[in-house]
Amino acid sequence: MPLPQPVTSTSSQTFRSWLNHRRAHVLNRSRVTSLAVYVLAATLLLSLTANLNAWADNTRLRRINQSRTQSPALLRALRSSLNKDSFGNASHLVIVAGHAIWRGCNSTDWTHEDNWDLQEHQKGTGSSRAFYSHIEKGVSLLNADPSAILLFSGGITRPGHQTQSEAQSYLALAQQTSLLPQWSRTARPARVFTEDYALDSFQNLFFSIMRFHELAIASGRSGRSSWPSKITVVGFEMKKRRFLELHRHALRWSEDRFDYVGVDFLDTVDKELGWKGEEAYGYRPYASDLYGCHGELEEKRVIRNPYARVAPYALTNPELVALIEWCPPISDSFASHQLFPGPLPWDSL
């Protein structure tokens, strides 16, 4: 017969069994507790991120709302020099985009290239006639619509013209050829202004919107009425697709409140060369870099700013600072297509 187990051996096995059971129980509870901690931490992190995003959006919206009721001091100072009637009840922004600087030498022979500061690719193409046609069309649109203002847009883009912008030269040509009346010390043409800082087509559109806002605030406007309800751009027909599909899209401006009037070269050969150049040097680069802040488009802005001028719009349009500074990343494998994600004043127009 087998001998009975010693009492001490049975007790030891029972104790070990109990100890293993307790250890498993504790480990299971530990795993549950750790999982709960992880879940709680993740929830808190998501909540914090959501709150930070909401705070950022509220800050942007508050800035926009404040700007609607509190005009910057710089704009309030403009009121003394801006006749309210010169802005009128404007709601339709007509933009004539500049492409060169008229030297102002001879208004009776403005078609001659010697009277223009042209880039090499503009010479011998009938560009001066096309530029004047743009001016004529802009004035025609202004006269046809009492709610319109006309902005000639274009900065000081050429060395040797430190005090004259493309926009100012267009205005001067319109006055010299009697498309618009001359200014005097006591009177100026109603609803005609210049935007003197744009260095490319994207800035022609964006800066003109901000210039409209400057003038609206200076004339006593606020809220929605300080932004245009409609925009019409006058330029080369070949650039229509660039403005409609890229620039307007980048600014998230509604398509049903945007129009483009194309006036092209008269000569067929010039027109064909222009269309080829637009695809290679205009549309395609912007299709890869919507905001024009990288590579060749950024370099063009540097070249076209020989006097290192800085546009004032961050001061006069504080609600648009985030958009002014927006420059999404770009790489060899990723085009800069990301739209500005923040709120914009014209979202609710």
Steps between C-alpha positions, in 0.01 A plus 500: 500500500621848416590710786270798575621843385657705770283774633768756427513397129120537452496836671786619278317402181179666618688820579676504163167447322344788694802720431487431125128576494554830679789593269285432190216703651730793574656487151159497338390799704828672413441445130147638525625798701779572247255480211266738678788743554594486132139556392464791742826656383397469135161655575662791682744553211218505244300736717798732541564501123135577427498781755818651359359490147176656620695770683704575186187522285328722756807724510493537121126566500536752781771678302271512198205629705715762670626621165143550387435749775846640576691635201879516541642842583682502166170477314324753722777742410418451131150635549626856502645457150223284349181665386216264585339571164812377320429148626123534480286193557754273337448126527639385164879487480639535147872416477728582209818299554820682402769341283747782437576865579408777258781755512266794453718651227259547214127450539444561127709195411433266791508196269874538436707258706751772590230654719472182708736313729451149363653164581682324217217258426255792471694684231391477139166340589250784495488493879452877537179492296371211711581684824308805383206279400494369858486857632219588258298193603544575871377858453208374293394258775530779757279734300241228441452421871436772763582246773849429362842634594800462269836391638813500288724242668877461469805590705834670436640208306780655292834652604517865405138570595533540874199729533263360237308176514339311215162606639588869515633496144178339372296767678722775360459363146121484542501866606743615231285342229176638654355163592483644852495863613815659639542536874533836665585614849130523583347222292577147392315254276229323693540127562849465346799389709832318480640196677877553496659187649399192298793312344312223318153395391409333830586820684309706242185326622579457870651846555214669312247339733694635798534842334121508455466429872742782584298748298168372635611534864650843430169614351308388810390151399498205736404133507398330176478827307875547543563210260404481132191299414626441145841500331580545132859467376611644166806348334624273224254232391777241532516567876130443561544136599779592743282755680181294502640159588803588713508853649129521578510145638805574718314791662180295532305771322160386373492425128154653457633837622804503273543591135795533265500712183770396257646743245775339292762595242368602159773317310441125462869410535536708816188335637632148436834580662318650797288188555808275487683721749201508734486122525872462568570804719160592643239232548727201559720658773195627691328164464788356706532798736161665554629785715815568297729481802755240383769455236471691174184690600659621822813596306291704254360703789852574621613609152190716454561681827827686426450750784403243766163658571265338752124507445303653793206263488585306817445830686190612315341152475583337836227241452694364201845472657479120516414481129773751410754279678356170373754294304429125498800268461616372166733216398600309189221251559234727650364811330396794716125452457389540860244778533508746786288330769404797720188720489488785246289817513329417170393152609162642600452750218 
